[in-house]
Amino acid sequence: MRKYLVLIIAIIIFFTFFNKQHLPLDTPHDSSSSTSTYSTDALISAYNNKQSDKIITATGTVSKLLADDNNGSRHQKFIVRISPVLTVLIAHNIDLAPRVKALKKDDPITFKGEYEWNIKGGVIHWTHHDPRGIHPAGWIKYRGKVYQ
């Protein structure tokens, strides 16, 4: 009997951990701004459905500044909190667009770019113009200035 009890507890712990890692995120409903709500909904939906290659416009809060990625095309990197449970990595190409100046943690930021899904929340890239004019242009808006 004790062996079965241990097995049942182990199964409960396993499924509890698994579900916390893979439960769909709730979509917030903020009536104060239909644009940011719709964008947040689209981003959360893309995350829940493991979708990539989606052009997303959203607003969030800078939660962490990261070191630049200087391998190949240089990218300014930072994490943006989209909702209480979802963050995304922004990889902003600073060879094609200006660096976002004086970026600070906890500041609001708006962006448009291409979303790529991953288990950590995803990555937004193409936050700049396309010099060839083929890919939809993205941008970052921070403190009243547009970086593209």
JSON list of N, CA and C in Angstrom, two decimals, residues 79-136:
[
{"chain": "A", "resi": 79, "resn": "ILE", "atom": "N", "xyz": [14.81, 42.24, -22.13]},
{"chain": "A", "resi": 79, "resn": "ILE", "atom": "CA", "xyz": [13.59, 41.48, -21.86]},
{"chain": "A", "resi": 79, "resn": "ILE", "atom": "C", "xyz": [12.46, 42.47, -21.57]},
{"chain": "A", "resi": 80, "resn": "VAL", "atom": "N", "xyz": [11.30, 42.20, -22.15]},
{"chain": "A", "resi": 80, "resn": "VAL", "atom": "CA", "xyz": [10.11, 43.02, -21.92]},
{"chain": "A", "resi": 80, "resn": "VAL", "atom": "C", "xyz": [9.02, 42.16, -21.31]},
{"chain": "A", "resi": 81, "resn": "ARG", "atom": "N", "xyz": [8.46, 42.64, -20.22]},
{"chain": "A", "resi": 81, "resn": "ARG", "atom": "CA", "xyz": [7.34, 41.96, -19.58]},
{"chain": "A", "resi": 81, "resn": "ARG", "atom": "C", "xyz": [6.07, 42.40, -20.29]},
{"chain": "A", "resi": 82, "resn": "ILE", "atom": "N", "xyz": [5.34, 41.43, -20.83]},
{"chain": "A", "resi": 82, "resn": "ILE", "atom": "CA", "xyz": [4.11, 41.69, -21.56]},
{"chain": "A", "resi": 82, "resn": "ILE", "atom": "C", "xyz": [2.89, 41.57, -20.65]},
{"chain": "A", "resi": 83, "resn": "SER", "atom": "N", "xyz": [2.95, 40.61, -19.74]},
{"chain": "A", "resi": 83, "resn": "SER", "atom": "CA", "xyz": [1.86, 40.37, -18.78]},
{"chain": "A", "resi": 83, "resn": "SER", "atom": "C", "xyz": [2.51, 39.84, -17.51]},
{"chain": "A", "resi": 84, "resn": "PRO", "atom": "N", "xyz": [1.73, 39.62, -16.46]},
{"chain": "A", "resi": 84, "resn": "PRO", "atom": "CA", "xyz": [2.35, 39.10, -15.24]},
{"chain": "A", "resi": 84, "resn": "PRO", "atom": "C", "xyz": [3.09, 37.78, -15.43]},
{"chain": "A", "resi": 85, "resn": "VAL", "atom": "N", "xyz": [2.73, 37.00, -16.45]},
{"chain": "A", "resi": 85, "resn": "VAL", "atom": "CA", "xyz": [3.35, 35.69, -16.63]},
{"chain": "A", "resi": 85, "resn": "VAL", "atom": "C", "xyz": [4.11, 35.51, -17.95]},
{"chain": "A", "resi": 86, "resn": "LEU", "atom": "N", "xyz": [4.19, 36.54, -18.77]},
{"chain": "A", "resi": 86, "resn": "LEU", "atom": "CA", "xyz": [4.86, 36.39, -20.07]},
{"chain": "A", "resi": 86, "resn": "LEU", "atom": "C", "xyz": [5.88, 37.51, -20.29]},
{"chain": "A", "resi": 87, "resn": "THR", "atom": "N", "xyz": [7.09, 37.09, -20.63]},
{"chain": "A", "resi": 87, "resn": "THR", "atom": "CA", "xyz": [8.13, 38.03, -21.06]},
{"chain": "A", "resi": 87, "resn": "THR", "atom": "C", "xyz": [8.63, 37.59, -22.43]},
{"chain": "A", "resi": 88, "resn": "VAL", "atom": "N", "xyz": [9.16, 38.55, -23.19]},
{"chain": "A", "resi": 88, "resn": "VAL", "atom": "CA", "xyz": [9.78, 38.24, -24.48]},
{"chain": "A", "resi": 88, "resn": "VAL", "atom": "C", "xyz": [11.15, 38.91, -24.54]},
{"chain": "A", "resi": 89, "resn": "LEU", "atom": "N", "xyz": [12.04, 38.28, -25.28]},
{"chain": "A", "resi": 89, "resn": "LEU", "atom": "CA", "xyz": [13.35, 38.86, -25.55]},
{"chain": "A", "resi": 89, "resn": "LEU", "atom": "C", "xyz": [13.23, 39.73, -26.78]},
{"chain": "A", "resi": 90, "resn": "ILE", "atom": "N", "xyz": [13.72, 40.95, -26.70]},
{"chain": "A", "resi": 90, "resn": "ILE", "atom": "CA", "xyz": [13.80, 41.82, -27.88]},
{"chain": "A", "resi": 90, "resn": "ILE", "atom": "C", "xyz": [15.25, 41.76, -28.36]},
{"chain": "A", "resi": 91, "resn": "ALA", "atom": "N", "xyz": [15.43, 41.42, -29.64]},
{"chain": "A", "resi": 91, "resn": "ALA", "atom": "CA", "xyz": [16.75, 41.40, -30.27]},
{"chain": "A", "resi": 91, "resn": "ALA", "atom": "C", "xyz": [16.71, 42.45, -31.38]},
{"chain": "A", "resi": 92, "resn": "HIS", "atom": "N", "xyz": [17.18, 43.65, -31.06]},
{"chain": "A", "resi": 92, "resn": "HIS", "atom": "CA", "xyz": [17.09, 44.83, -31.93]},
{"chain": "A", "resi": 92, "resn": "HIS", "atom": "C", "xyz": [18.41, 45.00, -32.69]},
{"chain": "A", "resi": 93, "resn": "ASN", "atom": "N", "xyz": [18.37, 44.84, -34.00]},
{"chain": "A", "resi": 93, "resn": "ASN", "atom": "CA", "xyz": [19.56, 44.91, -34.85]},
{"chain": "A", "resi": 93, "resn": "ASN", "atom": "C", "xyz": [20.12, 46.33, -34.88]},
{"chain": "A", "resi": 94, "resn": "ILE", "atom": "N", "xyz": [21.27, 46.53, -34.25]},
{"chain": "A", "resi": 94, "resn": "ILE", "atom": "CA", "xyz": [21.87, 47.87, -34.20]},
{"chain": "A", "resi": 94, "resn": "ILE", "atom": "C", "xyz": [22.86, 48.10, -35.33]},
{"chain": "A", "resi": 95, "resn": "ASP", "atom": "N", "xyz": [22.96, 47.17, -36.27]},
{"chain": "A", "resi": 95, "resn": "ASP", "atom": "CA", "xyz": [23.68, 47.44, -37.51]},
{"chain": "A", "resi": 95, "resn": "ASP", "atom": "C", "xyz": [22.74, 48.07, -38.53]},
{"chain": "A", "resi": 96, "resn": "LEU", "atom": "N", "xyz": [21.44, 47.87, -38.38]},
{"chain": "A", "resi": 96, "resn": "LEU", "atom": "CA", "xyz": [20.44, 48.41, -39.31]},
{"chain": "A", "resi": 96, "resn": "LEU", "atom": "C", "xyz": [19.59, 49.54, -38.72]},
{"chain": "A", "resi": 97, "resn": "ALA", "atom": "N", "xyz": [19.58, 49.67, -37.42]},
{"chain": "A", "resi": 97, "resn": "ALA", "atom": "CA", "xyz": [18.77, 50.69, -36.75]},
{"chain": "A", "resi": 97, "resn": "ALA", "atom": "C", "xyz": [19.56, 51.26, -35.58]},
{"chain": "A", "resi": 98, "resn": "PRO", "atom": "N", "xyz": [19.23, 52.48, -35.18]},
{"chain": "A", "resi": 98, "resn": "PRO", "atom": "CA", "xyz": [19.96, 53.04, -34.03]},
{"chain": "A", "resi": 98, "resn": "PRO", "atom": "C", "xyz": [19.64, 52.29, -32.73]},
{"chain": "A", "resi": 99, "resn": "ARG", "atom": "N", "xyz": [20.63, 52.27, -31.86]},
{"chain": "A", "resi": 99, "resn": "ARG", "atom": "CA", "xyz": [20.46, 51.71, -30.52]},
{"chain": "A", "resi": 99, "resn": "ARG", "atom": "C", "xyz": [19.39, 52.52, -29.78]},
{"chain": "A", "resi": 100, "resn": "VAL", "atom": "N", "xyz": [18.57, 51.82, -28.99]},
{"chain": "A", "resi": 100, "resn": "VAL", "atom": "CA", "xyz": [17.59, 52.50, -28.14]},
{"chain": "A", "resi": 100, "resn": "VAL", "atom": "C", "xyz": [18.38, 53.13, -27.00]},
{"chain": "A", "resi": 101, "resn": "LYS", "atom": "N", "xyz": [18.40, 54.45, -26.98]},
{"chain": "A", "resi": 101, "resn": "LYS", "atom": "CA", "xyz": [19.25, 55.18, -26.04]},
{"chain": "A", "resi": 101, "resn": "LYS", "atom": "C", "xyz": [18.63, 55.26, -24.65]},
{"chain": "A", "resi": 102, "resn": "ALA", "atom": "N", "xyz": [19.51, 55.19, -23.66]},
{"chain": "A", "resi": 102, "resn": "ALA", "atom": "CA", "xyz": [19.16, 55.39, -22.24]},
{"chain": "A", "resi": 102, "resn": "ALA", "atom": "C", "xyz": [18.03, 54.47, -21.79]},
{"chain": "A", "resi": 103, "resn": "LEU", "atom": "N", "xyz": [17.99, 53.27, -22.32]},
{"chain": "A", "resi": 103, "resn": "LEU", "atom": "CA", "xyz": [16.97, 52.30, -21.95]},
{"chain": "A", "resi": 103, "resn": "LEU", "atom": "C", "xyz": [17.11, 51.95, -20.47]},
{"chain": "A", "resi": 104, "resn": "LYS", "atom": "N", "xyz": [15.99, 51.97, -19.76]},
{"chain": "A", "resi": 104, "resn": "LYS", "atom": "CA", "xyz": [16.02, 51.70, -18.32]},
{"chain": "A", "resi": 104, "resn": "LYS", "atom": "C", "xyz": [14.98, 50.67, -17.93]},
{"chain": "A", "resi": 105, "resn": "LYS", "atom": "N", "xyz": [15.35, 49.87, -16.94]},
{"chain": "A", "resi": 105, "resn": "LYS", "atom": "CA", "xyz": [14.45, 48.87, -16.38]},
{"chain": "A", "resi": 105, "resn": "LYS", "atom": "C", "xyz": [13.21, 49.55, -15.82]},
{"chain": "A", "resi": 106, "resn": "ASP", "atom": "N", "xyz": [12.07, 48.88, -15.97]},
{"chain": "A", "resi": 106, "resn": "ASP", "atom": "CA", "xyz": [10.76, 49.32, -15.48]},
{"chain": "A", "resi": 106, "resn": "ASP", "atom": "C", "xyz": [10.12, 50.41, -16.33]},
{"chain": "A", "resi": 107, "resn": "ASP", "atom": "N", "xyz": [10.75, 50.81, -17.43]},
{"chain": "A", "resi": 107, "resn": "ASP", "atom": "CA", "xyz": [10.15, 51.81, -18.32]},
{"chain": "A", "resi": 107, "resn": "ASP", "atom": "C", "xyz": [9.21, 51.14, -19.33]},
{"chain": "A", "resi": 108, "resn": "PRO", "atom": "N", "xyz": [8.12, 51.83, -19.69]},
{"chain": "A", "resi": 108, "resn": "PRO", "atom": "CA", "xyz": [7.24, 51.29, -20.72]},
{"chain": "A", "resi": 108, "resn": "PRO", "atom": "C", "xyz": [7.89, 51.39, -22.10]},
{"chain": "A", "resi": 109, "resn": "ILE", "atom": "N", "xyz": [7.56, 50.44, -22.97]},
{"chain": "A", "resi": 109, "resn": "ILE", "atom": "CA", "xyz": [8.12, 50.40, -24.31]},
{"chain": "A", "resi": 109, "resn": "ILE", "atom": "C", "xyz": [7.09, 49.76, -25.24]},
{"chain": "A", "resi": 110, "resn": "THR", "atom": "N", "xyz": [7.04, 50.24, -26.47]},
{"chain": "A", "resi": 110, "resn": "THR", "atom": "CA", "xyz": [6.15, 49.68, -27.49]},
{"chain": "A", "resi": 110, "resn": "THR", "atom": "C", "xyz": [7.02, 49.24, -28.65]},
{"chain": "A", "resi": 111, "resn": "PHE", "atom": "N", "xyz": [6.62, 48.14, -29.28]},
{"chain": "A", "resi": 111, "resn": "PHE", "atom": "CA", "xyz": [7.45, 47.62, -30.37]},
{"chain": "A", "resi": 111, "resn": "PHE", "atom": "C", "xyz": [6.59, 46.94, -31.42]},
{"chain": "A", "resi": 112, "resn": "LYS", "atom": "N", "xyz": [7.16, 46.84, -32.62]},
{"chain": "A", "resi": 112, "resn": "LYS", "atom": "CA", "xyz": [6.59, 46.05, -33.70]},
{"chain": "A", "resi": 112, "resn": "LYS", "atom": "C", "xyz": [7.73, 45.23, -34.27]},
{"chain": "A", "resi": 113, "resn": "GLY", "atom": "N", "xyz": [7.51, 43.93, -34.41]},
{"chain": "A", "resi": 113, "resn": "GLY", "atom": "CA", "xyz": [8.54, 43.07, -34.96]},
{"chain": "A", "resi": 113, "resn": "GLY", "atom": "C", "xyz": [8.00, 41.68, -35.21]},
{"chain": "A", "resi": 114, "resn": "GLU", "atom": "N", "xyz": [8.88, 40.80, -35.59]},
{"chain": "A", "resi": 114, "resn": "GLU", "atom": "CA", "xyz": [8.50, 39.42, -35.89]},
{"chain": "A", "resi": 114, "resn": "GLU", "atom": "C", "xyz": [8.72, 38.55, -34.66]},
{"chain": "A", "resi": 115, "resn": "TYR", "atom": "N", "xyz": [7.68, 37.81, -34.28]},
{"chain": "A", "resi": 115, "resn": "TYR", "atom": "CA", "xyz": [7.71, 36.95, -33.10]},
{"chain": "A", "resi": 115, "resn": "TYR", "atom": "C", "xyz": [8.17, 35.55, -33.49]},
{"chain": "A", "resi": 116, "resn": "GLU", "atom": "N", "xyz": [9.10, 35.01, -32.71]},
{"chain": "A", "resi": 116, "resn": "GLU", "atom": "CA", "xyz": [9.56, 33.63, -32.85]},
{"chain": "A", "resi": 116, "resn": "GLU", "atom": "C", "xyz": [9.33, 32.95, -31.50]},
{"chain": "A", "resi": 117, "resn": "TRP", "atom": "N", "xyz": [8.57, 31.87, -31.49]},
{"chain": "A", "resi": 117, "resn": "TRP", "atom": "CA", "xyz": [8.21, 31.18, -30.26]},
{"chain": "A", "resi": 117, "resn": "TRP", "atom": "C", "xyz": [9.40, 30.43, -29.67]},
{"chain": "A", "resi": 118, "resn": "ASN", "atom": "N", "xyz": [9.49, 30.42, -28.34]},
{"chain": "A", "resi": 118, "resn": "ASN", "atom": "CA", "xyz": [10.33, 29.48, -27.61]},
{"chain": "A", "resi": 118, "resn": "ASN", "atom": "C", "xyz": [9.71, 29.31, -26.22]},
{"chain": "A", "resi": 119, "resn": "ILE", "atom": "N", "xyz": [10.14, 28.30, -25.50]},
{"chain": "A", "resi": 119, "resn": "ILE", "atom": "CA", "xyz": [9.54, 27.95, -24.21]},
{"chain": "A", "resi": 119, "resn": "ILE", "atom": "C", "xyz": [9.68, 29.07, -23.17]},
{"chain": "A", "resi": 120, "resn": "LYS", "atom": "N", "xyz": [10.68, 29.94, -23.34]},
{"chain": "A", "resi": 120, "resn": "LYS", "atom": "CA", "xyz": [10.90, 31.02, -22.37]},
{"chain": "A", "resi": 120, "resn": "LYS", "atom": "C", "xyz": [10.00, 32.23, -22.61]},
{"chain": "A", "resi": 121, "resn": "GLY", "atom": "N", "xyz": [9.22, 32.23, -23.68]},
{"chain": "A", "resi": 121, "resn": "GLY", "atom": "CA", "xyz": [8.33, 33.35, -23.96]},
{"chain": "A", "resi": 121, "resn": "GLY", "atom": "C", "xyz": [8.44, 33.83, -25.39]},
{"chain": "A", "resi": 122, "resn": "GLY", "atom": "N", "xyz": [9.58, 33.64, -26.00]},
{"chain": "A", "resi": 122, "resn": "GLY", "atom": "CA", "xyz": [9.74, 34.02, -27.39]},
{"chain": "A", "resi": 122, "resn": "GLY", "atom": "C", "xyz": [10.71, 35.16, -27.59]},
{"chain": "A", "resi": 123, "resn": "VAL", "atom": "N", "xyz": [10.97, 35.42, -28.85]},
{"chain": "A", "resi": 123, "resn": "VAL", "atom": "CA", "xyz": [11.90, 36.49, -29.26]},
{"chain": "A", "resi": 123, "resn": "VAL", "atom": "C", "xyz": [11.19, 37.37, -30.27]},
{"chain": "A", "resi": 124, "resn": "ILE", "atom": "N", "xyz": [11.39, 38.66, -30.13]},
{"chain": "A", "resi": 124, "resn": "ILE", "atom": "CA", "xyz": [10.93, 39.62, -31.13]},
{"chain": "A", "resi": 124, "resn": "ILE", "atom": "C", "xyz": [12.17, 40.14, -31.85]},
{"chain": "A", "resi": 125, "resn": "HIS", "atom": "N", "xyz": [12.20, 39.99, -33.16]},
{"chain": "A", "resi": 125, "resn": "HIS", "atom": "CA", "xyz": [13.28, 40.57, -33.96]},
{"chain": "A", "resi": 125, "resn": "HIS", "atom": "C", "xyz": [12.66, 41.29, -35.15]},
{"chain": "A", "resi": 126, "resn": "TRP", "atom": "N", "xyz": [13.44, 41.77, -36.07]},
{"chain": "A", "resi": 126, "resn": "TRP", "atom": "CA", "xyz": [12.98, 42.62, -37.18]},
{"chain": "A", "resi": 126, "resn": "TRP", "atom": "C", "xyz": [12.30, 43.87, -36.63]},
{"chain": "A", "resi": 127, "resn": "THR", "atom": "N", "xyz": [12.91, 44.47, -35.61]},
{"chain": "A", "resi": 127, "resn": "THR", "atom": "CA", "xyz": [12.40, 45.73, -35.04]},
{"chain": "A", "resi": 127, "resn": "THR", "atom": "C", "xyz": [13.07, 46.90, -35.73]},
{"chain": "A", "resi": 128, "resn": "HIS", "atom": "N", "xyz": [13.21, 46.79, -37.03]},
{"chain": "A", "resi": 128, "resn": "HIS", "atom": "CA", "xyz": [13.91, 47.80, -37.84]},
{"chain": "A", "resi": 128, "resn": "HIS", "atom": "C", "xyz": [13.37, 47.75, -39.26]},
{"chain": "A", "resi": 129, "resn": "HIS", "atom": "N", "xyz": [13.83, 48.67, -40.08]},
{"chain": "A", "resi": 129, "resn": "HIS", "atom": "CA", "xyz": [13.45, 48.66, -41.50]},
{"chain": "A", "resi": 129, "resn": "HIS", "atom": "C", "xyz": [14.17, 47.52, -42.21]},
{"chain": "A", "resi": 130, "resn": "ASP", "atom": "N", "xyz": [13.66, 47.13, -43.36]},
{"chain": "A", "resi": 130, "resn": "ASP", "atom": "CA", "xyz": [14.34, 46.13, -44.19]},
{"chain": "A", "resi": 130, "resn": "ASP", "atom": "C", "xyz": [15.01, 46.91, -45.33]},
{"chain": "A", "resi": 131, "resn": "PRO", "atom": "N", "xyz": [16.34, 46.91, -45.38]},
{"chain": "A", "resi": 131, "resn": "PRO", "atom": "CA", "xyz": [17.02, 47.68, -46.44]},
{"chain": "A", "resi": 131, "resn": "PRO", "atom": "C", "xyz": [16.64, 47.22, -47.85]},
{"chain": "A", "resi": 132, "resn": "ARG", "atom": "N", "xyz": [16.19, 45.97, -47.98]},
{"chain": "A", "resi": 132, "resn": "ARG", "atom": "CA", "xyz": [15.78, 45.46, -49.29]},
{"chain": "A", "resi": 132, "resn": "ARG", "atom": "C", "xyz": [14.30, 45.72, -49.57]},
{"chain": "A", "resi": 133, "resn": "GLY", "atom": "N", "xyz": [13.55, 46.13, -48.55]},
{"chain": "A", "resi": 133, "resn": "GLY", "atom": "CA", "xyz": [12.14, 46.46, -48.72]},
{"chain": "A", "resi": 133, "resn": "GLY", "atom": "C", "xyz": [11.23, 45.26, -48.93]},
{"chain": "A", "resi": 134, "resn": "ILE", "atom": "N", "xyz": [11.66, 44.07, -48.50]},
{"chain": "A", "resi": 134, "resn": "ILE", "atom": "CA", "xyz": [10.87, 42.85, -48.70]},
{"chain": "A", "resi": 134, "resn": "ILE", "atom": "C", "xyz": [10.08, 42.50, -47.44]},
{"chain": "A", "resi": 135, "resn": "HIS", "atom": "N", "xyz": [10.75, 42.58, -46.30]},
{"chain": "A", "resi": 135, "resn": "HIS", "atom": "CA", "xyz": [10.15, 42.20, -45.01]},
{"chain": "A", "resi": 135, "resn": "HIS", "atom": "C", "xyz": [9.40, 43.39, -44.42]},
{"chain": "A", "resi": 136, "resn": "PRO", "atom": "N", "xyz": [8.26, 43.16, -43.76]},
{"chain": "A", "resi": 136, "resn": "PRO", "atom": "CA", "xyz": [7.57, 44.28, -43.11]},
{"chain": "A", "resi": 136, "resn": "PRO", "atom": "C", "xyz": [8.50, 44.98, -42.11]}
]
